[in-house]
PDB file of N, CA and C in Angstrom:
ATOM      1  N   MET A 438       0.965  -1.119  -0.123  1.00 39.00           N
ATOM      2  CA  MET A 438      -0.205   0.138  -0.359  1.00 39.00           C
ATOM      3  C   MET A 438       0.868   0.835  -0.272  1.00 39.00           C
ATOM      4  N   GLY A 439       2.064   1.583   1.069  1.00 44.00           N
ATOM      5  CA  GLY A 439       2.597   2.388   0.911  1.00 44.00           C
ATOM      6  C   GLY A 439       2.466   3.161   2.022  1.00 44.00           C
ATOM      7  N   HIS A 440       3.145   4.560   2.311  1.00 41.00           N
ATOM      8  CA  HIS A 440       2.935   4.890   3.496  1.00 41.00           C
ATOM      9  C   HIS A 440       1.729   6.036   3.693  1.00 41.00           C
ATOM     10  N   GLY A 441       0.944   6.622   2.853  1.00 46.00           N
ATOM     11  CA  GLY A 441      -0.050   7.153   3.825  1.00 46.00           C
ATOM     12  C   GLY A 441      -1.543   6.592   3.475  1.00 46.00           C
ATOM     13  N   CYS A 442      -2.840   7.175   3.727  1.00 48.00           N
ATOM     14  CA  CYS A 442      -4.022   6.814   3.929  1.00 48.00           C
ATOM     15  C   CYS A 442      -4.574   7.645   3.062  1.00 48.00           C
ATOM     16  N   ARG A 443      -4.457   7.574   1.816  1.00 48.00           N
ATOM     17  CA  ARG A 443      -4.886   8.432   0.754  1.00 48.00           C
ATOM     18  C   ARG A 443      -6.505   8.410   0.554  1.00 48.00           C
ATOM     19  N   ARG A 444      -7.178   8.961   0.371  1.00 47.00           N
ATOM     20  CA  ARG A 444      -8.631   8.830  -0.357  1.00 47.00           C
ATOM     21  C   ARG A 444      -8.503   7.838  -1.881  1.00 47.00           C
ATOM     22  N   ARG A 445      -7.820   7.509  -2.519  1.00 51.00           N
ATOM     23  CA  ARG A 445      -8.150   6.109  -3.049  1.00 51.00           C
ATOM     24  C   ARG A 445      -7.815   5.157  -2.869  1.00 51.00           C
ATOM     25  N   SER A 446      -7.250   4.955  -1.546  1.00 71.00           N
ATOM     26  CA  SER A 446      -6.805   3.741  -0.779  1.00 71.00           C
ATOM     27  C   SER A 446      -7.907   2.923  -0.967  1.00 71.00           C
ATOM     28  N   PRO A 447      -9.039   3.259  -0.224  1.00 84.00           N
ATOM     29  CA  PRO A 447     -10.033   2.330   0.061  1.00 84.00           C
ATOM     30  C   PRO A 447     -10.360   1.579  -1.616  1.00 84.00           C
ATOM     31  N   ARG A 448     -10.509   2.471  -2.329  1.00 84.00           N
ATOM     32  CA  ARG A 448     -11.039   1.834  -3.721  1.00 84.00           C
ATOM     33  C   ARG A 448     -10.051   1.139  -4.710  1.00 84.00           C
ATOM     34  N   GLN A 449      -8.743   1.712  -4.354  1.00 87.00           N
ATOM     35  CA  GLN A 449      -7.397   0.607  -4.632  1.00 87.00           C
ATOM     36  C   GLN A 449      -7.542  -0.960  -3.720  1.00 87.00           C
ATOM     37  N   GLU A 450      -8.101  -0.724  -2.570  1.00 90.00           N
ATOM     38  CA  GLU A 450      -8.024  -1.879  -1.579  1.00 90.00           C
ATOM     39  C   GLU A 450      -9.209  -2.803  -2.043  1.00 90.00           C
ATOM     40  N   LYS A 451     -10.428  -2.176  -2.208  1.00 91.00           N
ATOM     41  CA  LYS A 451     -11.219  -2.673  -3.255  1.00 91.00           C
ATOM     42  C   LYS A 451     -11.098  -3.729  -4.225  1.00 91.00           C
ATOM     43  N   THR A 452     -10.830  -2.954  -4.930  1.00 91.00           N
ATOM     44  CA  THR A 452     -10.027  -3.103  -6.417  1.00 91.00           C
ATOM     45  C   THR A 452      -9.338  -4.393  -6.042  1.00 91.00           C
ATOM     46  N   ALA A 453      -8.435  -4.156  -5.760  1.00 92.00           N
ATOM     47  CA  ALA A 453      -7.671  -5.204  -5.458  1.00 92.00           C
ATOM     48  C   ALA A 453      -8.138  -6.520  -4.999  1.00 92.00           C
ATOM     49  N   SER A 454      -9.148  -6.404  -3.806  1.00 93.00           N
ATOM     50  CA  SER A 454      -9.531  -7.477  -3.315  1.00 93.00           C
ATOM     51  C   SER A 454     -10.138  -8.568  -4.410  1.00 93.00           C
ATOM     52  N   GLU A 455     -10.926  -7.827  -5.346  1.00 93.00           N
ATOM     53  CA  GLU A 455     -11.512  -8.505  -6.466  1.00 93.00           C
ATOM     54  C   GLU A 455     -10.688  -9.213  -7.374  1.00 93.00           C
ATOM     55  N   LEU A 456      -9.569  -9.094  -6.975  1.00 93.00           N
ATOM     56  CA  LEU A 456      -8.511  -9.946  -8.159  1.00 93.00           C
ATOM     57  C   LEU A 456      -8.115 -11.165  -7.434  1.00 93.00           C
ATOM     58  N   GLY A 457      -8.585 -11.354  -6.473  1.00 93.00           N
ATOM     59  CA  GLY A 457      -7.865 -12.456  -5.259  1.00 93.00           C
ATOM     60  C   GLY A 457      -8.816 -13.303  -4.414  1.00 93.00           C
ATOM     61  N   ASP A 458      -8.574 -14.062  -3.608  1.00 95.00           N
ATOM     62  CA  ASP A 458      -9.275 -14.515  -2.496  1.00 95.00           C
ATOM     63  C   ASP A 458      -8.814 -13.860  -1.245  1.00 95.00           C
ATOM     64  N   VAL A 459      -7.783 -13.266  -1.097  1.00 96.00           N
ATOM     65  CA  VAL A 459      -7.146 -12.813   0.008  1.00 96.00           C
ATOM     66  C   VAL A 459      -6.035 -11.810   0.030  1.00 96.00           C
ATOM     67  N   LEU A 460      -6.414 -10.636   0.798  1.00 96.00           N
ATOM     68  CA  LEU A 460      -5.930  -9.656   0.146  1.00 96.00           C
ATOM     69  C   LEU A 460      -5.028  -8.827   1.497  1.00 96.00           C
ATOM     70  N   VAL A 461      -3.715  -9.150   1.558  1.00 96.00           N
ATOM     71  CA  VAL A 461      -2.795  -8.597   2.348  1.00 96.00           C
ATOM     72  C   VAL A 461      -2.079  -7.336   1.999  1.00 96.00           C
ATOM     73  N   VAL A 462      -2.042  -6.298   2.685  1.00 95.00           N
ATOM     74  CA  VAL A 462      -1.374  -5.244   2.611  1.00 95.00           C
ATOM     75  C   VAL A 462      -0.559  -4.785   3.606  1.00 95.00           C
ATOM     76  N   ALA A 463       0.465  -3.990   2.837  1.00 95.00           N
ATOM     77  CA  ALA A 463       1.952  -3.890   3.139  1.00 95.00           C
ATOM     78  C   ALA A 463       2.135  -2.552   3.317  1.00 95.00           C
ATOM     79  N   VAL A 464       2.265  -1.815   4.580  1.00 95.00           N
ATOM     80  CA  VAL A 464       2.175  -0.822   4.976  1.00 95.00           C
ATOM     81  C   VAL A 464       3.888  -0.396   5.022  1.00 95.00           C
ATOM     82  N   ASN A 465       4.167   0.703   4.609  1.00 94.00           N
ATOM     83  CA  ASN A 465       5.464   0.881   4.959  1.00 94.00           C
ATOM     84  C   ASN A 465       5.899   1.902   6.269  1.00 94.00           C
ATOM     85  N   SER A 466       7.053   0.913   7.245  1.00 97.00           N
ATOM     86  CA  SER A 466       7.208   1.264   8.386  1.00 97.00           C
ATOM     87  C   SER A 466       7.456   2.969   8.078  1.00 97.00           C
ATOM     88  N   ASP A 467       7.457   3.483   9.399  1.00 97.00           N
ATOM     89  CA  ASP A 467       8.077   4.985   9.737  1.00 97.00           C
ATOM     90  C   ASP A 467       9.538   5.415   9.116  1.00 97.00           C
ATOM     91  N   GLU A 468      10.388   4.255   9.809  1.00 97.00           N
ATOM     92  CA  GLU A 468      11.927   4.835   8.954  1.00 97.00           C
ATOM     93  C   GLU A 468      11.676   4.533   7.820  1.00 97.00           C
ATOM     94  N   GLN A 469      11.243   3.761   6.655  1.00 95.00           N
ATOM     95  CA  GLN A 469      11.105   3.646   5.423  1.00 95.00           C
ATOM     96  C   GLN A 469      10.262   5.061   4.775  1.00 95.00           C
ATOM     97  N   VAL A 470       9.346   5.265   5.515  1.00 95.00           N
ATOM     98  CA  VAL A 470       8.749   6.335   4.660  1.00 95.00           C
ATOM     99  C   VAL A 470       9.525   7.660   5.188  1.00 95.00           C
ATOM    100  N   ARG A 471      10.352   8.031   6.060  1.00 96.00           N
ATOM    101  CA  ARG A 471      11.049   9.029   6.372  1.00 96.00           C
ATOM    102  C   ARG A 471      12.123   8.815   5.592  1.00 96.00           C
ATOM    103  N   LYS A 472      13.003   7.812   5.128  1.00 95.00           N
ATOM    104  CA  LYS A 472      13.674   7.985   4.019  1.00 95.00           C
ATOM    105  C   LYS A 472      13.786   7.957   2.680  1.00 95.00           C
ATOM    106  N   GLN A 473      12.215   7.805   2.273  1.00 92.00           N
ATOM    107  CA  GLN A 473      11.637   8.107   0.946  1.00 92.00           C
ATOM    108  C   GLN A 473      11.032   9.621   1.226  1.00 92.00           C
ATOM    109  N   LYS A 474      10.459   9.934   1.716  1.00 93.00           N
ATOM    110  CA  LYS A 474       9.373  11.366   2.066  1.00 93.00           C
ATOM    111  C   LYS A 474      10.510  12.240   2.810  1.00 93.00           C
ATOM    112  N   GLY A 475      11.043  11.992   3.789  1.00 95.00           N
ATOM    113  CA  GLY A 475      11.604  13.477   4.561  1.00 95.00           C
ATOM    114  C   GLY A 475      11.370  12.875   6.075  1.00 95.00           C
ATOM    115  N   GLU A 476      12.535  13.928   6.639  1.00 95.00           N
ATOM    116  CA  GLU A 476      12.479  13.754   8.142  1.00 95.00           C
ATOM    117  C   GLU A 476      10.777  14.055   9.012  1.00 95.00           C
ATOM    118  N   ASP A 477      10.451  14.990   8.076  1.00 94.00           N
ATOM    119  CA  ASP A 477       8.459  15.291   8.705  1.00 94.00           C
ATOM    120  C   ASP A 477       7.784  14.259   8.245  1.00 94.00           C
ATOM    121  N   ARG A 478       8.391  13.555   8.169  1.00 95.00           N
ATOM    122  CA  ARG A 478       7.069  12.404   7.499  1.00 95.00           C
ATOM    123  C   ARG A 478       7.213  10.829   8.651  1.00 95.00           C
ATOM    124  N   PRO A 479       6.233  10.339   8.756  1.00 94.00           N
ATOM    125  CA  PRO A 479       5.088  10.475   7.937  1.00 94.00           C
ATOM    126  C   PRO A 479       3.995  11.291   9.195  1.00 94.00           C
ATOM    127  N   LEU A 480       3.304  11.549   8.561  1.00 94.00           N
ATOM    128  CA  LEU A 480       2.028  12.631   9.276  1.00 94.00           C
ATOM    129  C   LEU A 480       1.201  11.506  10.342  1.00 94.00           C
ATOM    130  N   ILE A 481       1.064  10.429   9.480  1.00 94.00           N
ATOM    131  CA  ILE A 481       0.179   9.428  10.668  1.00 94.00           C
ATOM    132  C   ILE A 481       1.475   7.873  10.868  1.00 94.00           C
ATOM    133  N   PRO A 482       1.615   7.742  12.402  1.00 96.00           N
ATOM    134  CA  PRO A 482       2.301   6.822  12.637  1.00 96.00           C
ATOM    135  C   PRO A 482       1.702   5.591  11.893  1.00 96.00           C
ATOM    136  N   GLN A 483       3.123   4.710  11.796  1.00 96.00           N
ATOM    137  CA  GLN A 483       2.689   2.842  10.809  1.00 96.00           C
ATOM    138  C   GLN A 483       1.528   2.373  11.753  1.00 96.00           C
ATOM    139  N   ASP A 484       1.537   2.528  13.267  1.00 97.00           N
ATOM    140  CA  ASP A 484       0.614   1.751  13.619  1.00 97.00           C
ATOM    141  C   ASP A 484      -0.748   2.257  13.340  1.00 97.00           C
ATOM    142  N   GLN A 485      -0.793   3.097  13.498  1.00 96.00           N
ATOM    143  CA  GLN A 485      -2.529   3.865  13.123  1.00 96.00           C
ATOM    144  C   GLN A 485      -2.554   3.570  11.851  1.00 96.00           C
ATOM    145  N   ARG A 486      -1.957   4.196  10.897  1.00 95.00           N
ATOM    146  CA  ARG A 486      -2.068   3.808   9.781  1.00 95.00           C
ATOM    147  C   ARG A 486      -2.301   2.112   9.168  1.00 95.00           C
ATOM    148  N   ALA A 487      -2.037   1.032   9.765  1.00 95.00           N
ATOM    149  CA  ALA A 487      -2.385  -0.412  10.067  1.00 95.00           C
ATOM    150  C   ALA A 487      -3.537  -0.610  10.116  1.00 95.00           C
ATOM    151  N   GLU A 488      -3.898   0.469  11.417  1.00 96.00           N
ATOM    152  CA  GLU A 488      -5.150  -0.013  12.317  1.00 96.00           C
ATOM    153  C   GLU A 488      -6.206   0.347  10.813  1.00 96.00           C
ATOM    154  N   ILE A 489      -5.831   1.346  10.603  1.00 94.00           N
ATOM    155  CA  ILE A 489      -7.075   2.240   9.301  1.00 94.00           C
ATOM    156  C   ILE A 489      -7.260   1.518   8.151  1.00 94.00           C
ATOM    157  N   VAL A 490      -6.110   0.751   7.957  1.00 94.00           N
ATOM    158  CA  VAL A 490      -6.266  -0.043   6.684  1.00 94.00           C
ATOM    159  C   VAL A 490      -7.225  -1.303   6.945  1.00 94.00           C
ATOM    160  N   SER A 491      -6.715  -1.728   8.240  1.00 95.00           N
ATOM    161  CA  SER A 491      -7.183  -2.883   8.629  1.00 95.00           C
ATOM    162  C   SER A 491      -8.989  -3.253   8.690  1.00 95.00           C
ATOM    163  N   ALA A 492      -8.996  -1.546   9.201  1.00 95.00           N
ATOM    164  CA  ALA A 492     -10.705  -1.694   9.275  1.00 95.00           C
ATOM    165  C   ALA A 492     -11.303  -1.502   7.877  1.00 95.00           C
ATOM    166  N   LEU A 493     -10.545  -1.239   6.827  1.00 94.00           N
ATOM    167  CA  LEU A 493     -11.356  -1.590   5.422  1.00 94.00           C
ATOM    168  C   LEU A 493     -11.804  -3.016   5.361  1.00 94.00           C
ATOM    169  N   ALA A 494     -13.233  -2.719   4.690  1.00 94.00           N
ATOM    170  CA  ALA A 494     -13.953  -4.171   4.637  1.00 94.00           C
ATOM    171  C   ALA A 494     -13.157  -5.536   3.336  1.00 94.00           C
ATOM    172  N   ALA A 495     -12.387  -4.916   2.418  1.00 94.00           N
ATOM    173  CA  ALA A 495     -11.829  -5.645   1.620  1.00 94.00           C
ATOM    174  C   ALA A 495     -10.506  -6.107   1.902  1.00 94.00           C
ATOM    175  N   VAL A 496     -10.133  -5.757   3.257  1.00 95.00           N
ATOM    176  CA  VAL A 496      -8.480  -5.986   3.704  1.00 95.00           C
ATOM    177  C   VAL A 496      -8.889  -7.306   4.709  1.00 95.00           C
ATOM    178  N   ASP A 497      -8.021  -8.321   3.971  1.00 97.00           N
ATOM    179  CA  ASP A 497      -7.880  -9.660   4.916  1.00 97.00           C
ATOM    180  C   ASP A 497      -6.763  -9.362   6.056  1.00 97.00           C
ATOM    181  N   PHE A 498      -5.433  -8.833   5.774  1.00 97.00           N
ATOM    182  CA  PHE A 498      -4.366  -9.048   6.445  1.00 97.00           C
ATOM    183  C   PHE A 498      -3.600  -7.477   6.245  1.00 97.00           C
ATOM    184  N   VAL A 499      -3.070  -7.153   7.347  1.00 96.00           N
ATOM    185  CA  VAL A 499      -2.095  -5.974   7.392  1.00 96.00           C
ATOM    186  C   VAL A 499      -0.754  -5.997   8.134  1.00 96.00           C
ATOM    187  N   THR A 500       0.250  -5.870   7.233  1.00 97.00           N
ATOM    188  CA  THR A 500       1.592  -5.992   7.940  1.00 97.00           C
ATOM    189  C   THR A 500       2.479  -4.700   7.483  1.00 97.00           C
ATOM    190  N   VAL A 501       3.228  -4.315   8.403  1.00 97.00           N
ATOM    191  CA  VAL A 501       4.019  -3.457   8.329  1.00 97.00           C
ATOM    192  C   VAL A 501       5.259  -3.610   7.981  1.00 97.00           C
ATOM    193  N   PHE A 502       6.145  -3.419   6.815  1.00 96.00           N
ATOM    194  CA  PHE A 502       7.372  -3.591   6.111  1.00 96.00           C
ATOM    195  C   PHE A 502       8.370  -2.441   6.475  1.00 96.00           C
ATOM    196  N   ASP A 503       9.732  -3.136   6.880  1.00 96.00           N
ATOM    197  CA  ASP A 503      10.676  -1.974   6.963  1.00 96.00           C
ATOM    198  C   ASP A 503      11.857  -2.348   5.668  1.00 96.00           C
ATOM    199  N   GLU A 504      11.860  -2.499   4.865  1.00 95.00           N
ATOM    200  CA  GLU A 504      12.793  -2.611   3.405  1.00 95.00           C
ATOM    201  C   GLU A 504      12.322  -1.574   2.822  1.00 95.00           C
ATOM    202  N   PRO A 505      13.148  -0.940   1.660  1.00 93.00           N
ATOM    203  CA  PRO A 505      12.815  -0.582   0.364  1.00 93.00           C
ATOM    204  C   PRO A 505      11.940  -0.764  -0.325  1.00 93.00           C
ATOM    205  N   THR A 506      11.741  -1.826  -0.629  1.00 93.00           N
ATOM    206  CA  THR A 506      10.444  -2.332  -1.360  1.00 93.00           C
ATOM    207  C   THR A 506       9.915  -3.784  -0.590  1.00 93.00           C
ATOM    208  N   VAL A 507       9.116  -4.134  -1.429  1.00 95.00           N
ATOM    209  CA  VAL A 507       8.237  -5.254  -0.041  1.00 95.00           C
ATOM    210  C   VAL A 507       8.420  -6.376  -1.111  1.00 95.00           C
ATOM    211  N   ALA A 508       9.807  -6.846  -1.779  1.00 97.00           N
ATOM    212  CA  ALA A 508      10.523  -7.631  -2.735  1.00 97.00           C
ATOM    213  C   ALA A 508      10.747  -9.177  -1.564  1.00 97.00           C
ATOM    214  N   GLU A 509      11.332  -8.829  -0.224  1.00 97.00           N
ATOM    215  CA  GLU A 509      11.204 -10.040   0.733  1.00 97.00           C
ATOM    216  C   GLU A 509      10.179 -10.547   0.768  1.00 97.00           C
ATOM    217  N   LEU A 510       9.255 -10.026   1.299  1.00 97.00           N
ATOM    218  CA  LEU A 510       7.350  -9.790   1.726  1.00 97.00           C
ATOM    219  C   LEU A 510       7.192 -11.258   0.673  1.00 97.00           C
ATOM    220  N   LEU A 511       6.874 -10.352  -0.505  1.00 98.00           N
ATOM    221  CA  LEU A 511       6.610 -11.467  -1.873  1.00 98.00           C
ATOM    222  C   LEU A 511       7.376 -12.660  -2.166  1.00 98.00           C
ATOM    223  N   LEU A 512       8.740 -12.128  -1.775  1.00 98.00           N
ATOM    224  CA  LEU A 512       8.732 -13.941  -1.682  1.00 98.00           C
ATOM    225  C   LEU A 512       8.688 -14.891  -0.739  1.00 98.00           C
ATOM    226  N   ALA A 513       8.647 -14.315   0.630  1.00 97.00           N
ATOM    227  CA  ALA A 513       8.173 -15.056   1.712  1.00 97.00           C
ATOM    228  C   ALA A 513       6.425 -15.925   1.582  1.00 97.00           C
ATOM    229  N   LEU A 514       5.610 -15.008   1.214  1.00 97.00           N
ATOM    230  CA  LEU A 514       4.318 -15.000   0.970  1.00 97.00           C
ATOM    231  C   LEU A 514       3.851 -15.709  -0.423  1.00 97.00           C
ATOM    232  N   LYS A 515       4.642 -15.072  -1.491  1.00 98.00           N
ATOM    233  CA  LYS A 515       4.374 -15.869  -2.733  1.00 98.00           C
ATOM    234  C   LYS A 515       2.965 -15.764  -3.544  1.00 98.00           C
ATOM    235  N   PRO A 516       2.523 -14.271  -3.416  1.00 97.00           N
ATOM    236  CA  PRO A 516       1.069 -14.183  -3.478  1.00 97.00           C
ATOM    237  C   PRO A 516       0.837 -14.799  -5.093  1.00 97.00           C
ATOM    238  N   ASP A 517      -0.394 -14.959  -5.637  1.00 97.00           N
ATOM    239  CA  ASP A 517      -0.609 -14.941  -6.949  1.00 97.00           C
ATOM    240  C   ASP A 517      -0.416 -13.880  -7.836  1.00 97.00           C
ATOM    241  N   ILE A 518      -1.319 -12.750  -7.042  1.00 97.00           N
ATOM    242  CA  ILE A 518      -1.350 -11.429  -7.630  1.00 97.00           C
ATOM    243  C   ILE A 518      -0.534 -10.568  -6.919  1.00 97.00           C
ATOM    244  N   GLN A 519       0.021  -9.626  -7.613  1.00 97.00           N
ATOM    245  CA  GLN A 519       0.788  -8.343  -6.364  1.00 97.00           C
ATOM    246  C   GLN A 519      -0.054  -7.052  -7.324  1.00 97.00           C
ATOM    247  N   ALA A 520      -0.847  -6.717  -6.468  1.00 95.00           N
ATOM    248  CA  ALA A 520      -1.655  -5.622  -6.702  1.00 95.00           C
ATOM    249  C   ALA A 520      -0.886  -3.955  -6.524  1.00 95.00           C
ATOM    250  N   LYS A 521      -0.885  -3.311  -7.595  1.00 93.00           N
ATOM    251  CA  LYS A 521      -0.426  -1.764  -7.238  1.00 93.00           C
ATOM    252  C   LYS A 521      -1.704  -0.683  -7.381  1.00 93.00           C
ATOM    253  N   GLY A 522      -0.956   0.078  -7.050  1.00 90.00           N
ATOM    254  CA  GLY A 522      -1.575   1.556  -7.524  1.00 90.00           C
ATOM    255  C   GLY A 522      -1.630   2.141  -8.805  1.00 90.00           C
ATOM    256  N   THR A 523      -2.540   2.997  -9.418  1.00 90.00           N
ATOM    257  CA  THR A 523      -2.348   3.491 -10.673  1.00 90.00           C
ATOM    258  C   THR A 523      -1.438   4.347 -10.944  1.00 90.00           C
ATOM    259  N   ASP A 524      -0.463   4.710  -9.720  1.00 90.00           N
ATOM    260  CA  ASP A 524       0.986   5.744 -10.267  1.00 90.00           C
ATOM    261  C   ASP A 524       1.829   4.775 -10.573  1.00 90.00           C
ATOM    262  N   TYR A 525       1.562   3.408 -10.997  1.00 93.00           N
ATOM    263  CA  TYR A 525       2.487   2.458 -11.662  1.00 93.00           C
ATOM    264  C   TYR A 525       1.826   1.793 -13.028  1.00 93.00           C
ATOM    265  N   THR A 526       2.961   1.364 -13.769  1.00 94.00           N
ATOM    266  CA  THR A 526       1.852   0.682 -14.640  1.00 94.00           C
ATOM    267  C   THR A 526       3.011  -0.940 -14.434  1.00 94.00           C
ATOM    268  N   GLU A 527       1.828  -1.926 -15.239  1.00 93.00           N
ATOM    269  CA  GLU A 527       2.711  -2.895 -14.825  1.00 93.00           C
ATOM    270  C   GLU A 527       4.222  -3.367 -15.257  1.00 93.00           C
ATOM    271  N   ASP A 528       4.469  -2.260 -16.143  1.00 94.00           N
ATOM    272  CA  ASP A 528       6.076  -2.269 -16.654  1.00 94.00           C
ATOM    273  C   ASP A 528       7.115  -1.585 -15.454  1.00 94.00           C
ATOM    274  N   THR A 529       6.215  -0.581 -14.463  1.00 96.00           N
ATOM    275  CA  THR A 529       7.595  -0.034 -13.564  1.00 96.00           C
ATOM    276  C   THR A 529       7.157  -0.247 -12.031  1.00 96.00           C
ATOM    277  N   VAL A 530       6.168  -1.585 -11.798  1.00 96.00           N
ATOM    278  CA  VAL A 530       6.545  -2.190 -10.417  1.00 96.00           C
ATOM    279  C   VAL A 530       7.807  -2.497 -10.137  1.00 96.00           C
ATOM    280  N   PRO A 531       8.508  -2.005  -8.991  1.00 95.00           N
ATOM    281  CA  PRO A 531      10.145  -2.352  -8.921  1.00 95.00           C
ATOM    282  C   PRO A 531       9.950  -3.750  -8.631  1.00 95.00           C
ATOM    283  N   GLU A 532       8.920  -4.528  -7.851  1.00 96.00           N
ATOM    284  CA  GLU A 532       9.140  -6.024  -7.712  1.00 96.00           C
ATOM    285  C   GLU A 532       8.318  -7.002  -8.950  1.00 96.00           C
ATOM    286  N   ARG A 533       8.512  -6.358  -9.979  1.00 97.00           N
ATOM    287  CA  ARG A 533       7.696  -7.172 -11.156  1.00 97.00           C
ATOM    288  C   ARG A 533       8.600  -8.495 -11.341  1.00 97.00           C
ATOM    289  N   ASP A 534       9.732  -8.394 -11.602  1.00 98.00           N
ATOM    290  CA  ASP A 534      10.556  -9.424 -11.549  1.00 98.00           C
ATOM    291  C   ASP A 534      10.950 -10.344 -10.777  1.00 98.00           C
ATOM    292  N   VAL A 535      10.234  -9.857  -9.223  1.00 98.00           N
ATOM    293  CA  VAL A 535      10.489 -10.958  -8.402  1.00 98.00           C
ATOM    294  C   VAL A 535       9.233 -11.902  -8.187  1.00 98.00           C
ATOM    295  N   VAL A 536       8.006 -10.700  -8.641  1.00 98.00           N
ATOM    296  CA  VAL A 536       6.960 -11.670  -8.448  1.00 98.00           C
ATOM    297  C   VAL A 536       6.889 -12.879  -9.742  1.00 98.00           C
ATOM    298  N   ARG A 537       7.352 -12.560 -11.022  1.00 98.00           N
ATOM    299  CA  ARG A 537       6.978 -13.275 -12.302  1.00 98.00           C
ATOM    300  C   ARG A 537       8.079 -14.716 -12.145  1.00 98.00           C
ATOM    301  N   SER A 538       9.020 -14.204 -10.883  1.00 98.00           N
ATOM    302  CA  SER A 538      10.163 -15.258 -11.090  1.00 98.00           C
ATOM    303  C   SER A 538       9.632 -16.395 -10.147  1.00 98.00           C
ATOM    304  N   TYR A 539       8.343 -16.574  -9.312  1.00 98.00           N
ATOM    305  CA  TYR A 539       7.889 -17.622  -8.758  1.00 98.00           C
ATOM    306  C   TYR A 539       6.322 -17.941  -9.510  1.00 98.00           C
ATOM    307  N   GLY A 540       5.781 -17.291 -10.647  1.00 98.00           N
ATOM    308  CA  GLY A 540       4.546 -17.966 -11.546  1.00 98.00           C
ATOM    309  C   GLY A 540       3.926 -16.790 -10.743  1.00 98.00           C
ATOM    310  N   GLY A 541       3.826 -15.328 -10.337  1.00 98.00           N
ATOM    311  CA  GLY A 541       3.003 -14.518 -10.007  1.00 98.00           C
ATOM    312  C   GLY A 541       2.621 -13.645 -10.833  1.00 98.00           C
ATOM    313  N   ARG A 542       1.673 -12.605 -10.836  1.00 97.00           N
ATOM    314  CA  ARG A 542       1.578 -11.809 -12.184  1.00 97.00           C
ATOM    315  C   ARG A 542       1.620 -10.472 -11.350  1.00 97.00           C
ATOM    316  N   VAL A 543       1.060  -9.509 -11.693  1.00 97.00           N
ATOM    317  CA  VAL A 543       1.529  -7.989 -11.342  1.00 97.00           C
ATOM    318  C   VAL A 543       0.100  -7.162 -12.054  1.00 97.00           C
ATOM    319  N   ALA A 544      -0.560  -6.823 -11.318  1.00 96.00           N
ATOM    320  CA  ALA A 544      -2.224  -6.278 -11.325  1.00 96.00           C
ATOM    321  C   ALA A 544      -1.559  -4.656 -11.340  1.00 96.00           C
ATOM    322  N   ILE A 545      -2.508  -3.645 -11.751  1.00 94.00           N
ATOM    323  CA  ILE A 545      -2.768  -2.372 -11.482  1.00 94.00           C
ATOM    324  C   ILE A 545      -4.216  -1.961 -10.824  1.00 94.00           C
ATOM    325  N   ALA A 546      -4.648  -1.950  -9.776  1.00 91.00           N
ATOM    326  CA  ALA A 546      -5.772  -1.437  -9.056  1.00 91.00           C
ATOM    327  C   ALA A 546      -5.890  -0.199  -8.314  1.00 91.00           C
ATOM    328  N   GLY A 547      -7.138   0.018  -8.693  1.00 84.00           N
ATOM    329  CA  GLY A 547      -7.841   1.327  -8.258  1.00 84.00           C
ATOM    330  C   GLY A 547      -7.839   2.939  -9.008  1.00 84.00           C
ATOM    331  N   ASP A 548      -8.135   3.645  -8.776  1.00 78.00           N
ATOM    332  CA  ASP A 548      -8.211   4.775  -9.287  1.00 78.00           C
ATOM    333  C   ASP A 548      -7.497   5.565  -9.817  1.00 78.00           C
ATOM    334  N   ALA A 549      -7.171   6.603 -11.084  1.00 73.00           N
ATOM    335  CA  ALA A 549      -6.131   7.530 -11.353  1.00 73.00           C
ATOM    336  C   ALA A 549      -5.555   8.275 -10.219  1.00 73.00           C
ATOM    337  N   LYS A 550      -4.037   8.138 -10.374  1.00 60.00           N
ATOM    338  CA  LYS A 550      -3.706   9.192  -9.359  1.00 60.00           C
ATOM    339  C   LYS A 550      -4.417  10.761  -9.141  1.00 60.00           C
ATOM    340  N   ASP A 551      -4.621  10.806  -8.144  1.00 51.00           N
ATOM    341  CA  ASP A 551      -5.309  12.921  -8.041  1.00 51.00           C
ATOM    342  C   ASP A 551      -4.394  13.728  -8.370  1.00 51.00           C
TER     343      ASP A 551
END
């Protein structure tokens, strides 16, 4: 999912949940958000972001990850589908080669970026 709780997130999660049987959402740790967005971030702490995401009906499980990408998590879980938001294309998803290496596929879910 990423660092924030954005307006498009619930629609993204709903769309992603329709692609498979179980939806696991990975939330960036506070440390990773600071590395990626700056010292004044995140605006909402990781535990609160995870709780907000877990309250969405479409979400089955939430985890917080502390790496620059979810590649390690993908290798551990090996989901059939990795869904990313519309700020990506299937060819620009950083973990696409990892997902394809075990036979999974990448899908784009949600509304266009505001």
